[in-house]
PDB file of C-alpha atoms in Angstrom:
ATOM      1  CA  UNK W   1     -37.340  -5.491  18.293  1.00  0.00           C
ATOM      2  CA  UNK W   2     -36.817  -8.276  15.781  1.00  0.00           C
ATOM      3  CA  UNK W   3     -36.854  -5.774  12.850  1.00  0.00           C
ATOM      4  CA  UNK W   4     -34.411  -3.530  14.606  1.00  0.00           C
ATOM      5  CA  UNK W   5     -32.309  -6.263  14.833  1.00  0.00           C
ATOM      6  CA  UNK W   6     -32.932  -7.478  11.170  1.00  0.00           C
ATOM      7  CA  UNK W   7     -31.975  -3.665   9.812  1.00  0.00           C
ATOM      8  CA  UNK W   8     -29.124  -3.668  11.936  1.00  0.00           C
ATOM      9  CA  UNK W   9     -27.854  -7.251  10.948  1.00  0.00           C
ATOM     10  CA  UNK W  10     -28.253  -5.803   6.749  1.00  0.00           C
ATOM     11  CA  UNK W  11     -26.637  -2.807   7.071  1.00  0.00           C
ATOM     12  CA  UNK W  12     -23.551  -4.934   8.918  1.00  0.00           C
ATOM     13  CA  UNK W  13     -23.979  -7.181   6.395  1.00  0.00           C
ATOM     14  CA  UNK W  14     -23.637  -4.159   3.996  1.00  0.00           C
ATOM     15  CA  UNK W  15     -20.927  -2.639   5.439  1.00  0.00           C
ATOM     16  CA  UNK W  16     -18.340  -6.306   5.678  1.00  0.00           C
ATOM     17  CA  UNK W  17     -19.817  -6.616   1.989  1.00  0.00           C
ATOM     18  CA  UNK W  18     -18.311  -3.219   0.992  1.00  0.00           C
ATOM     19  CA  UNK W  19     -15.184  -4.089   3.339  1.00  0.00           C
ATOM     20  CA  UNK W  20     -14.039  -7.045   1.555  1.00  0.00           C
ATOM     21  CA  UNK W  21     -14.834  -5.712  -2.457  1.00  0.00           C
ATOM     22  CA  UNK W  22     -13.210  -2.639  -1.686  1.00  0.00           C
ATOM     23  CA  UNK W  23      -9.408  -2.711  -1.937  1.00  0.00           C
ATOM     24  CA  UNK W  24      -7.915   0.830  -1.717  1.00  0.00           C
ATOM     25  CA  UNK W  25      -4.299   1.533  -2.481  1.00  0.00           C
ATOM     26  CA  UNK W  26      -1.490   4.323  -0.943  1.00  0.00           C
ATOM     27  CA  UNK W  27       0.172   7.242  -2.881  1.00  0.00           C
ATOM     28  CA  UNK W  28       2.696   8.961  -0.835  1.00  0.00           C
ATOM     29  CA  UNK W  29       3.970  12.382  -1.795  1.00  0.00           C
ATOM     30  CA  UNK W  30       7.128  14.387  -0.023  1.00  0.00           C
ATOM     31  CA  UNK W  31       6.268  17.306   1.837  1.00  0.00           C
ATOM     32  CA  UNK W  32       7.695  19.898  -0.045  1.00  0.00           C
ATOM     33  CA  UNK W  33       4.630  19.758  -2.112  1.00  0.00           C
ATOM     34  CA  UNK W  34       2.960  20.969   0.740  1.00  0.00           C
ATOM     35  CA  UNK W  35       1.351  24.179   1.707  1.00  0.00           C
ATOM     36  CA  UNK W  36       1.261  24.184   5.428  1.00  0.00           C
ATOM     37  CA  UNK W  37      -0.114  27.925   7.872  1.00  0.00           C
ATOM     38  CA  UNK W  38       0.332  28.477  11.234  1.00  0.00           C
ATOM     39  CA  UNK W  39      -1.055  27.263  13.154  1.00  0.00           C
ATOM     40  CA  UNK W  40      -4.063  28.379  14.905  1.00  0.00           C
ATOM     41  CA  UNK W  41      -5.960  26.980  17.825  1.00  0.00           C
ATOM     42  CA  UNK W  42      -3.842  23.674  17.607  1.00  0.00           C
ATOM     43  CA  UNK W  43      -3.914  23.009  14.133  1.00  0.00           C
ATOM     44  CA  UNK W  44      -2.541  24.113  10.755  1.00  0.00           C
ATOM     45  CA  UNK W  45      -4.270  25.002   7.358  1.00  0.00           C
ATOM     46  CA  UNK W  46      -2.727  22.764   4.557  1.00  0.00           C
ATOM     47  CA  UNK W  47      -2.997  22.293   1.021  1.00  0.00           C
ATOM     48  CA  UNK W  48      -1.500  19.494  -1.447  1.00  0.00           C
ATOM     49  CA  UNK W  49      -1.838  20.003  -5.182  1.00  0.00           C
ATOM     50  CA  UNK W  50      -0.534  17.852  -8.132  1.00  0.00           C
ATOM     51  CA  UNK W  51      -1.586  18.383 -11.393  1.00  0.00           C
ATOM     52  CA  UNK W  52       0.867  15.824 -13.473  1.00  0.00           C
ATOM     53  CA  UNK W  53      -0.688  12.562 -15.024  1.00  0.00           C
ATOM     54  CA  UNK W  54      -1.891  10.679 -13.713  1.00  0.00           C
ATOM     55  CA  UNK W  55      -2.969  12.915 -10.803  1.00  0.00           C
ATOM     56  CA  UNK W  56      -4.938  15.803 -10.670  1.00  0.00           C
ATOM     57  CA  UNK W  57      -6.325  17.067  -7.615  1.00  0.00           C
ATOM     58  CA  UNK W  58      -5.995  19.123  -4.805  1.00  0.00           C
ATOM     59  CA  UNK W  59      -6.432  18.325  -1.118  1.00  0.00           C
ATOM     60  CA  UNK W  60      -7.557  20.906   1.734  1.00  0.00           C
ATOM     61  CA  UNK W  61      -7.720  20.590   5.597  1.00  0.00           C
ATOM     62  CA  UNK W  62      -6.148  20.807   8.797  1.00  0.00           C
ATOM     63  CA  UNK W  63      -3.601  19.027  10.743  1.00  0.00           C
ATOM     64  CA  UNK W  64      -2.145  18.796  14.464  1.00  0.00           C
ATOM     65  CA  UNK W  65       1.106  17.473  15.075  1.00  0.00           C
ATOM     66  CA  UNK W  66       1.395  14.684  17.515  1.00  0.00           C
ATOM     67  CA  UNK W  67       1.038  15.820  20.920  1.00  0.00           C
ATOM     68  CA  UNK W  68      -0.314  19.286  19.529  1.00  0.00           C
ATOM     69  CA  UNK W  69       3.234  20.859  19.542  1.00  0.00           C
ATOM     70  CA  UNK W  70       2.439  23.924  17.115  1.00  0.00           C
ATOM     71  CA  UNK W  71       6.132  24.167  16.064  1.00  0.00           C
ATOM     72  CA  UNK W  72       6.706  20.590  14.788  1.00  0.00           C
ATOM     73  CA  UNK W  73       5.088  20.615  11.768  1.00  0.00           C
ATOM     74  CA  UNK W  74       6.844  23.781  10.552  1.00  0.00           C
ATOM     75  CA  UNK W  75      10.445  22.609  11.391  1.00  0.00           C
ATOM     76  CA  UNK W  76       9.708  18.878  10.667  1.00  0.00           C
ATOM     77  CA  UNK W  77       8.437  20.145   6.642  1.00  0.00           C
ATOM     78  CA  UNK W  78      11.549  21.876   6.286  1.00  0.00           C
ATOM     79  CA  UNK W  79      13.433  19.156   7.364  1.00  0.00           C
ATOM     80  CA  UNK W  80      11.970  16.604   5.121  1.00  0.00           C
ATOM     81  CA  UNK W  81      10.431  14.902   8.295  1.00  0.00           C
ATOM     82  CA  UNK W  82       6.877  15.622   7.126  1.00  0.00           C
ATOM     83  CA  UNK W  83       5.104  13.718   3.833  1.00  0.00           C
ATOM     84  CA  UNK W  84       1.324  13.002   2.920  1.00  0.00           C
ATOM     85  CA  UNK W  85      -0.319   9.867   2.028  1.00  0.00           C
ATOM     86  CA  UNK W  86      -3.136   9.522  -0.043  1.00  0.00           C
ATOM     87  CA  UNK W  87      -5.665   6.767   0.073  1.00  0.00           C
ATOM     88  CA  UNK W  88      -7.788   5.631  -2.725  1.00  0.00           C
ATOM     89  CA  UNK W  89     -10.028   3.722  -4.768  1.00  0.00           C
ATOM     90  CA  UNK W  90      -8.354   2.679  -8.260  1.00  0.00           C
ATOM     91  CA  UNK W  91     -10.728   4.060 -10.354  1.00  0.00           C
ATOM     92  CA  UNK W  92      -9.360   6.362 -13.596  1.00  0.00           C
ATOM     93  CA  UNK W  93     -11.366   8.716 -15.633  1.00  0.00           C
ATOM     94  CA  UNK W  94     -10.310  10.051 -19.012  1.00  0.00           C
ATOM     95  CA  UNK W  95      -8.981  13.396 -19.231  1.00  0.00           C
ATOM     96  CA  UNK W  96      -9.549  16.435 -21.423  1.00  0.00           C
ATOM     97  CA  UNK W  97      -6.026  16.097 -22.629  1.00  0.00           C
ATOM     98  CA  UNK W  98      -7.015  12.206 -23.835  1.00  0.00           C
ATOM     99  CA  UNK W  99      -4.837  10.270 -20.445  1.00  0.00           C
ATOM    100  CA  UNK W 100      -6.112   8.507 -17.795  1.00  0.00           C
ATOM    101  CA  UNK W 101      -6.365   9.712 -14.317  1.00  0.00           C
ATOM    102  CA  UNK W 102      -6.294   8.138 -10.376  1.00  0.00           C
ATOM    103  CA  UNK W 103      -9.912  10.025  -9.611  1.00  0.00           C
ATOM    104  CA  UNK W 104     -11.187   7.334  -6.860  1.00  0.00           C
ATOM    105  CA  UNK W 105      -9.638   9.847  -3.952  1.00  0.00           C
ATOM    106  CA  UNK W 106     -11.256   9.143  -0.325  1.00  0.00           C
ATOM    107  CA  UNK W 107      -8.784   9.783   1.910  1.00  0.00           C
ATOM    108  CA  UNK W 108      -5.628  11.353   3.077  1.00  0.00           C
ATOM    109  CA  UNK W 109      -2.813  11.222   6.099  1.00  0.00           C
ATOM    110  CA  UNK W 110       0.083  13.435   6.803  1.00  0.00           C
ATOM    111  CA  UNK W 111       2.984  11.691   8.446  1.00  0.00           C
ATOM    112  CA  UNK W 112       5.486  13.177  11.119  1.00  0.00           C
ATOM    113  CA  UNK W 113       8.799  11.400  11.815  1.00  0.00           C
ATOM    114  CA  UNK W 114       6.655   8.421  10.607  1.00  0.00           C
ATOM    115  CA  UNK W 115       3.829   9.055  13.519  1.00  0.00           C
ATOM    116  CA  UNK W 116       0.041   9.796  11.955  1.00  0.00           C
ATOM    117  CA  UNK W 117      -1.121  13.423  12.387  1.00  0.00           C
ATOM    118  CA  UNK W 118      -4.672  14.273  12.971  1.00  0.00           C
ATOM    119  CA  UNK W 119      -7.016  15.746   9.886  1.00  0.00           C
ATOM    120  CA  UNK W 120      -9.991  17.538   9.928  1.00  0.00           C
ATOM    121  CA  UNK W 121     -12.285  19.206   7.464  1.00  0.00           C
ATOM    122  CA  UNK W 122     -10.594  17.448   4.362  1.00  0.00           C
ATOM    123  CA  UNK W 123     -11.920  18.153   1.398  1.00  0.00           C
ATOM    124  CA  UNK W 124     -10.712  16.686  -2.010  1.00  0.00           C
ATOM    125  CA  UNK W 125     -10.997  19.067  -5.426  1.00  0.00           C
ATOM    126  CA  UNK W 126     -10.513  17.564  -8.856  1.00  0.00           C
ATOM    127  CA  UNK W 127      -8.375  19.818 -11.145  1.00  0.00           C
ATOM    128  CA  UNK W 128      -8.223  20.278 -14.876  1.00  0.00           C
ATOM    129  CA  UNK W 129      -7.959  18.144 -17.242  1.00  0.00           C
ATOM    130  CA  UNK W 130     -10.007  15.699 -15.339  1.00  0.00           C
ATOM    131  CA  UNK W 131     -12.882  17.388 -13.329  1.00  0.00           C
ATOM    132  CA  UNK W 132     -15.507  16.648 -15.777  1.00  0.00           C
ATOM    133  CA  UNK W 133     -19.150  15.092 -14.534  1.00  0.00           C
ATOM    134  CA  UNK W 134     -17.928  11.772 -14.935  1.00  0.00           C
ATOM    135  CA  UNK W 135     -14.696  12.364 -13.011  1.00  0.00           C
ATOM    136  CA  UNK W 136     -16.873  13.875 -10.227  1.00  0.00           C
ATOM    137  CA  UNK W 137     -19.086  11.011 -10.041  1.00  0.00           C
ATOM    138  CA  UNK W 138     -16.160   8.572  -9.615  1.00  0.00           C
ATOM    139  CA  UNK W 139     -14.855  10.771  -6.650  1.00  0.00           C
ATOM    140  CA  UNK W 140     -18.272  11.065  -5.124  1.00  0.00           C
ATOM    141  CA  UNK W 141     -18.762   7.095  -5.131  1.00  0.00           C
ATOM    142  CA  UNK W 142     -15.004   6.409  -3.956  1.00  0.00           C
ATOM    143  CA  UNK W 143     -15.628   8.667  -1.129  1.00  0.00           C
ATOM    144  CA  UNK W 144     -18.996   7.108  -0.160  1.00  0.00           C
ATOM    145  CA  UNK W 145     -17.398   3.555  -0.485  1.00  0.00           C
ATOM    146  CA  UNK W 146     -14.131   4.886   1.471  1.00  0.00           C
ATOM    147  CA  UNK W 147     -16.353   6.036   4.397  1.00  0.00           C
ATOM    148  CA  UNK W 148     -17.451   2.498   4.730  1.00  0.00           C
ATOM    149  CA  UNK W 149     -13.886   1.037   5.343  1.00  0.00           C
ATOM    150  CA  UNK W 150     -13.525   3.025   8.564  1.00  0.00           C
ATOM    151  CA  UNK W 151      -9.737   4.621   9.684  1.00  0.00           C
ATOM    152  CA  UNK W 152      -7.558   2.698   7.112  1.00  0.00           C
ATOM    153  CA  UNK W 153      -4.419   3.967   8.913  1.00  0.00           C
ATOM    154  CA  UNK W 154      -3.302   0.962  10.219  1.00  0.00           C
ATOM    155  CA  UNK W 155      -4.544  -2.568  10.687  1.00  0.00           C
ATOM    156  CA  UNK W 156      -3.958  -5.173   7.418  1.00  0.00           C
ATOM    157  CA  UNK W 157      -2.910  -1.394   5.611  1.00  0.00           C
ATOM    158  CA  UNK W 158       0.054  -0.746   7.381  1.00  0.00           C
ATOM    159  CA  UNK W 159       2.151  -2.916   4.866  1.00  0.00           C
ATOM    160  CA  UNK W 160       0.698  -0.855   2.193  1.00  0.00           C
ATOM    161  CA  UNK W 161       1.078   2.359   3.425  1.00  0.00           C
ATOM    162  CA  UNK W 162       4.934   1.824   4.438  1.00  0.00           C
ATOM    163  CA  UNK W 163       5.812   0.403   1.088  1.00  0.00           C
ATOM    164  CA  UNK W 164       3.888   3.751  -0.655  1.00  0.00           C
ATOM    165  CA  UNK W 165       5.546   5.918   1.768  1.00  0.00           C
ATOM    166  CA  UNK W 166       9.042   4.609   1.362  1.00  0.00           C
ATOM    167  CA  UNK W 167       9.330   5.975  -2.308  1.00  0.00           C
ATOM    168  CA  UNK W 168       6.877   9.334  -2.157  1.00  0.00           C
ATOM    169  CA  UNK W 169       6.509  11.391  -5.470  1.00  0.00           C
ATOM    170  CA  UNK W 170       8.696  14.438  -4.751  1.00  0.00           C
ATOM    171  CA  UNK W 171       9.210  17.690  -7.330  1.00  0.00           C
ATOM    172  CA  UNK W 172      12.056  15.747  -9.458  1.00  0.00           C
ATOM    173  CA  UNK W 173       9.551  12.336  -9.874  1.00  0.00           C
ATOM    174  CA  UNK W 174       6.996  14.863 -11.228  1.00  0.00           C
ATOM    175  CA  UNK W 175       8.999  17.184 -13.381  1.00  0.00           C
ATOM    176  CA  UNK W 176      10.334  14.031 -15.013  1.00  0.00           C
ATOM    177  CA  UNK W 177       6.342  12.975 -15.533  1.00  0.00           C
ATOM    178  CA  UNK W 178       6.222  16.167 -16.989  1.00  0.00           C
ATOM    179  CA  UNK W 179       8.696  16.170 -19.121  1.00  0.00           C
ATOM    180  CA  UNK W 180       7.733  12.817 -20.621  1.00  0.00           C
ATOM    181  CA  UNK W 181       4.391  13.869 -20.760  1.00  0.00           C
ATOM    182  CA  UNK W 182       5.095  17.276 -22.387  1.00  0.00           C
ATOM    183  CA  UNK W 183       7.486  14.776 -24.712  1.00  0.00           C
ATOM    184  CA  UNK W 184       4.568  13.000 -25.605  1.00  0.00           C
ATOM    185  CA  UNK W 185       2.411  15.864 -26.617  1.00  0.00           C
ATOM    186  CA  UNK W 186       4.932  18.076 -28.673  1.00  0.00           C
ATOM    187  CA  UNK W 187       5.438  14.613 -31.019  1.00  0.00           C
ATOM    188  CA  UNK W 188       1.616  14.243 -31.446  1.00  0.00           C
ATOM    189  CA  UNK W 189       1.418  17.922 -31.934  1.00  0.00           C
ATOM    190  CA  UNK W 190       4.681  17.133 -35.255  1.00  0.00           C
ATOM    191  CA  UNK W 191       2.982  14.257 -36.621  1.00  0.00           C
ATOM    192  CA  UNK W 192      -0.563  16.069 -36.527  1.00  0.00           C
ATOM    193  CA  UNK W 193       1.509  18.972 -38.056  1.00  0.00           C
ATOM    194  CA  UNK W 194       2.983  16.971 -40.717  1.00  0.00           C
ATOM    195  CA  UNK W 195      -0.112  15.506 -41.265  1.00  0.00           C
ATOM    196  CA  UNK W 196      -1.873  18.953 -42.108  1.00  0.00           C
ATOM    197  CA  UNK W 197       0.512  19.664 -44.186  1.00  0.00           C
ATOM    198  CA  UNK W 198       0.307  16.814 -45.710  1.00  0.00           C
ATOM    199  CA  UNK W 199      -3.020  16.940 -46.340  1.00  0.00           C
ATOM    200  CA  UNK W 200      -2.745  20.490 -47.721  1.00  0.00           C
ATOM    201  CA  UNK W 201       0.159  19.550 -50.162  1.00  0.00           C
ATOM    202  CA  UNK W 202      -2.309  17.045 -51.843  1.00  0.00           C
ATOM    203  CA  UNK W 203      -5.301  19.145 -51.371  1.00  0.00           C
ATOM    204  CA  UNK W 204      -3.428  22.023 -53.714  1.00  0.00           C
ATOM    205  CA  UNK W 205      -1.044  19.474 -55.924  1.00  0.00           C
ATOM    206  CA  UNK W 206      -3.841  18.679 -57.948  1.00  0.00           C
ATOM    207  CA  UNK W 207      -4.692  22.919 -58.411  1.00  0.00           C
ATOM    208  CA  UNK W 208      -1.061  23.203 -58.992  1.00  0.00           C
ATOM    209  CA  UNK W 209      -1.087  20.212 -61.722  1.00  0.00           C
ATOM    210  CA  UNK W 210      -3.986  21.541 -63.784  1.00  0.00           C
ATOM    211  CA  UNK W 211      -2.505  25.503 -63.476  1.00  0.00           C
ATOM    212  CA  UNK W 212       0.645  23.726 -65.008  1.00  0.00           C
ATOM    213  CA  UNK W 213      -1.404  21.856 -67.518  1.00  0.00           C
ATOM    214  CA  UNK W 214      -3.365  24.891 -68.632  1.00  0.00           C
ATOM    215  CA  UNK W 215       0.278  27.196 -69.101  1.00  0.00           C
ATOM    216  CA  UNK W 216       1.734  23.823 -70.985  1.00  0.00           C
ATOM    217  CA  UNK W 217      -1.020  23.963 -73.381  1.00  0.00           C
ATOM    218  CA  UNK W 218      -1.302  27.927 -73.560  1.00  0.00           C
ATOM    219  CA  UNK W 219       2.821  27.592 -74.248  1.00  0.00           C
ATOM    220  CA  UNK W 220       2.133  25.042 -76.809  1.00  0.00           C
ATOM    221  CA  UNK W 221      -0.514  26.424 -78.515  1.00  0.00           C
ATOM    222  CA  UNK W 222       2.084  29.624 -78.823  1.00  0.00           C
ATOM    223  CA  UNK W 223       4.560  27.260 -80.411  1.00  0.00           C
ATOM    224  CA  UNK W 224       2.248  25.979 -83.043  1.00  0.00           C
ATOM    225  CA  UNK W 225       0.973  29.178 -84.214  1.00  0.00           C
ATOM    226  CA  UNK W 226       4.542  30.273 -84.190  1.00  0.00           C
ATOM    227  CA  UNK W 227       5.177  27.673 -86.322  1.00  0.00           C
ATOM    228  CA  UNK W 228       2.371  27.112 -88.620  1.00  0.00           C
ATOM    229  CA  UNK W 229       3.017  31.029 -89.447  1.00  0.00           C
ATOM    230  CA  UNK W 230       6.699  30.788 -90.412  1.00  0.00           C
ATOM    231  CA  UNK W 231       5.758  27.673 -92.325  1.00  0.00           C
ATOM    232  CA  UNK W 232       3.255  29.418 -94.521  1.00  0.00           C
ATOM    233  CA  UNK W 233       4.720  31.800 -96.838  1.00  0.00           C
ATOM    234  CA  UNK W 234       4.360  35.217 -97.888  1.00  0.00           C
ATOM    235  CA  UNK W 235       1.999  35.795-100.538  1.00  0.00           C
ATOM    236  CA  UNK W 236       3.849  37.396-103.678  1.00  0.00           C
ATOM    237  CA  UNK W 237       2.620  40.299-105.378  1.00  0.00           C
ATOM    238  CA  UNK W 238       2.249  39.647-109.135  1.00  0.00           C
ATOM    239  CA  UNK W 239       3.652  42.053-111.330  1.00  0.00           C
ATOM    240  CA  UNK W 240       1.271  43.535-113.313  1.00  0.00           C
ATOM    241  CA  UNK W 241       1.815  43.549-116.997  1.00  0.00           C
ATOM    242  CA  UNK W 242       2.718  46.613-118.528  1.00  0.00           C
ATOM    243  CA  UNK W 243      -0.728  47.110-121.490  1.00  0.00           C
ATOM    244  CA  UNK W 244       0.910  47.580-124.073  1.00  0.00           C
ATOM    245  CA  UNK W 245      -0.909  49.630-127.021  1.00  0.00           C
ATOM    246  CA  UNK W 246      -1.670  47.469-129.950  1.00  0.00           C
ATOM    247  CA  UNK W 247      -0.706  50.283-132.424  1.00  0.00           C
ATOM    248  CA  UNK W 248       2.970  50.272-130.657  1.00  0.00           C
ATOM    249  CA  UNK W 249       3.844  47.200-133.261  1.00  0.00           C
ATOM    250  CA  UNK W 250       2.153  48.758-136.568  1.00  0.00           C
ATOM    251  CA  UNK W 251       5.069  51.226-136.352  1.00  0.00           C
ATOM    252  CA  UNK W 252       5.672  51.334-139.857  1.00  0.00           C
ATOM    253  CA  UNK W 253       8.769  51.787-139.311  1.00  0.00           C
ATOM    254  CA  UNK W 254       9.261  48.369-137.863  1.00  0.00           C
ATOM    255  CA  UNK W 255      10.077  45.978-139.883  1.00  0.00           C
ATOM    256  CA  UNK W 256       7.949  42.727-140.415  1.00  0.00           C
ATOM    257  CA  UNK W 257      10.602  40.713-138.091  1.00  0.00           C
ATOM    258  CA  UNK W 258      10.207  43.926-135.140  1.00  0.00           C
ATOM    259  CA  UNK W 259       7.058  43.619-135.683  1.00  0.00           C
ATOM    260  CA  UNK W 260       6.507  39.707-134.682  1.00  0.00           C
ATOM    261  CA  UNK W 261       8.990  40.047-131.608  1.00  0.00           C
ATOM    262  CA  UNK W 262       6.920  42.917-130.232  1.00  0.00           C
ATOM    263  CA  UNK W 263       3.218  41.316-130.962  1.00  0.00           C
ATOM    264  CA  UNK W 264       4.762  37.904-129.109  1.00  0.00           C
ATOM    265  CA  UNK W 265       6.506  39.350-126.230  1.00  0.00           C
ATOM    266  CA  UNK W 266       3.303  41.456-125.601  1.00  0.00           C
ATOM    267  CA  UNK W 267       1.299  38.240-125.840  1.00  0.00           C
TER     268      UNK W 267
END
């Protein structure tokens, strides 16, 4: 009996332990980013997906209006009556896409005219980017550590939960994420752009530089034997002396002073 009581006593210790280090927070989102069936045998199919940063997850279960009226739910989503609110464990894991995401999910309420519903059979699904191991691990310890707070829907939460819920994240709050996040993205994806190309311009400047180096000297070299061959000149032909015969100037009938011109130009 004592160690009963001794186990017992841990484990509360335990739990008021996990109670006062764990301090969840409240996301509310509108309900038009709901997916609600009819319903059947009291209670309605839903689904809640959001895939903008810093959320990415998706959220499946059932739901019963309060007081089990089957219609409510239906007329109340289209009349903006109806909006979730999602409990959790800030905890972030790095996505694929290099952000941070919220993946500490444990918990979730849908809200009617501002009255809690009742869930069942929720089950939380982490979505691309971040549903790698480690993101999984995270969710798996937030909703181990959530189960040990008990039904947060109320109690010293209530001022949290009606702050969260009085500014939800509708369609135009996300598209705007989007949009700044797709911002975001497209200038990283410019500068890495300009940065490859960069790269590339000195990566073939140098090619380019020593192709126009090798033409400049090939052109030069052209020049200079241009040059140097106009500079040189022709080489003349001598004109050959005409032999004259050595009897041409012992004509006798020269006389002596023929004679000398002819033997001296022939000389």
């Amino acid at each position: 009996m004592k160690k009963l009581i001794a186990v017992l006593f841990l484990a509360f210790a335990v739990i008021c332990s996990a109670q006062s280090s764990i301090k969840p927070e409240f996301q509310a989102f509108s309900g038009a980013l709901l997916k609600l069936k009819k319903v059947e045998k009291g209670y309605h199919k839903f689904r809640l997906k959001v895939d903008v940063n810093p959320w990415a997850f998706q959220a499946d279960g059932e739901v019963q209006a309060p007081g089990g009226d089957g219609d409510a739910l239906i007329t109340g989503l289209f009349d903006g009556d109806v909006y979730a609110v999602l409990a959790y464990v800030p905890s972030t894991a790095a996505g694929s896409d290099g952000k941070e995401y919220q993946v500490g999910l444990f918990d979730m309420m849908l809200y009617f005219d501002d009255e809690p519903t009742k869930i069942r059979n929720l089950r939380f699904k982490l979505l691309p980017p971040a549903n790698d191991e480690w993101a999984m691990g995270i969710l798996k310890d937030a909703l181990e550590s959530g189960s040990l707070l008990g039904n947060v829907w109320g109690g010293k939460y209530e001022r949290a939960i009606t702050k969260a819920s009085a500014d939800p994240m509708d369609k135009a709050k996300l598209r705007a994420l989007q949009k700044k996040s797709g911002k975001k993205i497209d200038e990283d994806a410019t500068i890495n752009a300009r940065k490859r190309r960069v790269e590339a311009d000195e990566e073939v400047a140098p090619k380019k530089k020593k192709k126009a180096a090798m033409e400049e000297d090939a052109s030069f070299n052209k020049r200079k034997r241009r040059v140097e061959a106009e500079e040189e000149p022709a080489p003349t032909k001598k004109k050959k002396k005409k032999k004259v015969s050595g009897d041409e100037c012992d004509d006798p009938s020269l006389s002596v002073k023929e004679k000398r011109r002819c033997q001296l130009k022939n000389k």
